[in-house]
Amino acid sequence: MRRGRRLGIDVGEVRIGVASCDPDGLIATPVETVPARDGDPIARIAALAREYAVIECIVGLPVGLSGREGVAAANARDFAMRLVTAIPEVPVRLVDERMSTVTASAQLRASGRSARSSRSVIDQAAAAVILQTALDAERTRGSAPGELLDDGIETT
């Protein structure tokens, strides 16, 4: 398991959930919800990546249960590529996030939160689920999960 903090990101049309983990990569915790349409969400997440001194960002890729990628997955890929451009010093990975929001909702309900009171934190909780799943996969497999993106710029 690589040592270092990571950011988990749940990209939505209205809100973007962000989570972080401890330097040992054991526990993912919610950080904040970034508005997707107001201001510059890429700049805010890039600032968080620098503030937390992360070794990588994990962006959830909403693949359908059939395994196919739809519009939401295309939006997540586009967001991730813009993040790569904004913080080229930080690797960005896309990780399958099937059922992350459902899992986060169930966890929030189990903790006694209603759907209404969970609305403001559901995206953060989903980001924590995405990140925790990636951390657990890396710990189990011994290698980083998902698809590593690059900026397409060749270096010599």
C-alpha positions as MATLAB code, in Angstrom:
seq = 'MRRGRRLGIDVGEVRIGVASCDPDGLIATPVETVPARDGDPIARIAALAREYAVIECIVGLPVGLSGREGVAAANARDFAMRLVTAIPEVPVRLVDERMSTVTASAQLRASGRSARSSRSVIDQAAAAVILQTALDAERTRGSAPGELLDDGIETT';
ca = [
       0.000    0.000    0.000;
       1.409    3.331   -1.036;
       1.638    5.905    1.732;
      -0.031    9.272    1.219;
      -3.332   11.107    1.284;
      -5.744   10.812   -1.602;
      -8.884   12.675   -2.634;
     -12.009   10.816   -3.661;
     -14.351   12.713   -5.976;
     -17.998   12.009   -6.798;
     -18.871   14.094   -9.859;
     -22.494   15.139  -10.199;
     -24.349   17.620  -12.368;
     -25.284   19.833   -9.418;
     -22.809   18.928   -6.663;
     -19.382   17.329   -6.449;
     -18.582   15.363   -3.319;
     -15.025   15.313   -2.032;
     -13.466   12.959    0.525;
      -9.934   12.419    1.783;
      -8.062    9.688    3.576;
      -5.386    9.598    6.235;
      -1.713    9.368    5.158;
      -1.725    5.591    5.720;
      -4.690    5.130    3.371;
      -6.833    3.391    5.969;
      -9.998    5.472    6.351;
     -11.825    7.744    3.908;
     -13.706   10.691    5.399;
     -15.964   13.330    3.828;
     -14.394   16.744    3.196;
     -16.867   19.018    1.427;
     -19.462   19.442   -1.274;
     -18.413   21.673   -4.155;
     -21.117   23.283   -6.321;
     -20.744   21.937   -9.867;
     -22.214   24.973  -11.601;
     -21.187   27.932   -9.450;
     -17.668   29.273   -9.660;
     -14.880   26.993  -10.777;
     -15.203   23.512   -9.241;
     -11.947   22.340  -10.860;
     -10.027   25.185   -9.212;
     -11.562   24.371   -5.814;
     -10.702   20.677   -6.060;
      -7.193   21.495   -7.296;
      -6.818   23.757   -4.240;
      -7.987   20.921   -1.972;
      -5.508   18.542   -3.614;
      -2.691   20.976   -2.878;
      -3.952   21.759    0.630;
      -4.106   18.066    1.537;
      -0.831   17.358   -0.347;
      -2.406   14.325   -2.009;
      -0.517   11.668   -3.929;
      -3.485   11.156   -6.281;
      -7.131   11.930   -6.970;
      -9.674    9.137   -7.411;
     -12.627   10.166   -9.573;
     -15.675    7.929   -9.555;
     -16.710    6.617  -12.968;
     -20.462    5.915  -12.986;
     -20.584    2.778  -15.099;
     -24.029    1.226  -15.548;
     -24.828   -2.153  -14.064;
     -24.514   -3.548  -17.592;
     -20.920   -2.311  -17.684;
     -21.655    0.361  -20.278;
     -20.720    4.004  -19.927;
     -23.397    6.623  -20.475;
     -23.649   10.404  -20.308;
     -22.736   10.578  -16.610;
     -19.562    8.559  -17.258;
     -18.630   10.855  -20.149;
     -19.118   13.848  -17.839;
     -16.918   12.226  -15.160;
     -14.217   11.478  -17.762;
     -14.328   15.084  -18.997;
     -14.131   16.388  -15.424;
     -11.179   14.094  -14.658;
      -9.285   15.244  -17.753;
      -9.835   18.883  -16.793;
      -8.490   18.008  -13.336;
      -5.391   16.406  -14.923;
      -4.766   19.671  -16.761;
      -5.312   21.776  -13.617;
      -2.986   19.715  -11.399;
      -0.546   17.900  -13.682;
       1.674   17.096  -10.697;
      -1.057   14.897   -9.151;
      -2.069   11.615  -10.822;
      -5.797   11.223  -11.493;
      -7.476    7.810  -11.644;
     -10.958    6.815  -12.750;
     -12.466    4.068  -10.602;
     -15.758    2.232  -11.163;
     -18.244    3.687   -8.703;
     -21.269    1.491   -9.305;
     -23.713    1.766   -6.433;
     -21.642    4.297   -4.425;
     -24.536    6.724   -3.915;
     -26.880    3.873   -3.003;
     -24.328    2.594   -0.477;
     -23.790    6.092    0.926;
     -27.554    6.641    1.238;
     -27.969    3.359    3.077;
     -25.129    4.234    5.461;
     -26.633    7.646    6.187;
     -30.087    6.107    6.797;
     -28.515    3.527    9.114;
     -26.939    6.366   11.088;
     -30.371    7.920   11.589;
     -30.317   10.652    8.952;
     -33.399   11.234    6.838;
     -33.213   11.622    3.073;
     -33.947   15.328    3.463;
     -31.210   15.921    6.050;
     -28.760   13.828    4.014;
     -29.112   15.875    0.828;
     -26.288   18.260    1.749;
     -23.804   15.488    2.584;
     -24.789   12.590    0.312;
     -22.222   13.575   -2.327;
     -19.442   13.737    0.291;
     -20.519   10.343    1.628;
     -20.516    8.896   -1.914;
     -17.004   10.304   -2.457;
     -15.922    8.599    0.779;
     -17.409    5.290   -0.456;
     -15.556    5.645   -3.791;
     -12.286    6.414   -2.046;
     -12.660    3.696    0.590;
     -13.412    1.119   -2.119;
     -10.278    2.184   -4.017;
      -8.153    2.044   -0.843;
      -9.451   -1.419    0.035;
      -8.819   -2.637   -3.534;
      -5.238   -1.349   -3.473;
      -4.608   -2.954   -0.096;
      -5.994   -6.288   -1.362;
      -4.369   -6.325   -4.802;
      -1.154   -4.518   -3.979;
      -1.571   -2.114   -6.893;
      -3.563    1.039   -7.521;
      -7.030    0.405   -8.973;
      -8.699    2.035  -11.936;
      -7.573    3.825  -15.039;
      -4.679    6.266  -14.727;
      -5.235    9.324  -16.902;
      -2.563   11.473  -18.461;
      -2.667   14.845  -20.116;
      -1.607   13.528  -23.507;
       1.457   15.760  -23.457;
       4.597   13.855  -24.300;
       7.599   14.518  -22.122;
      11.193   13.776  -23.081;
];
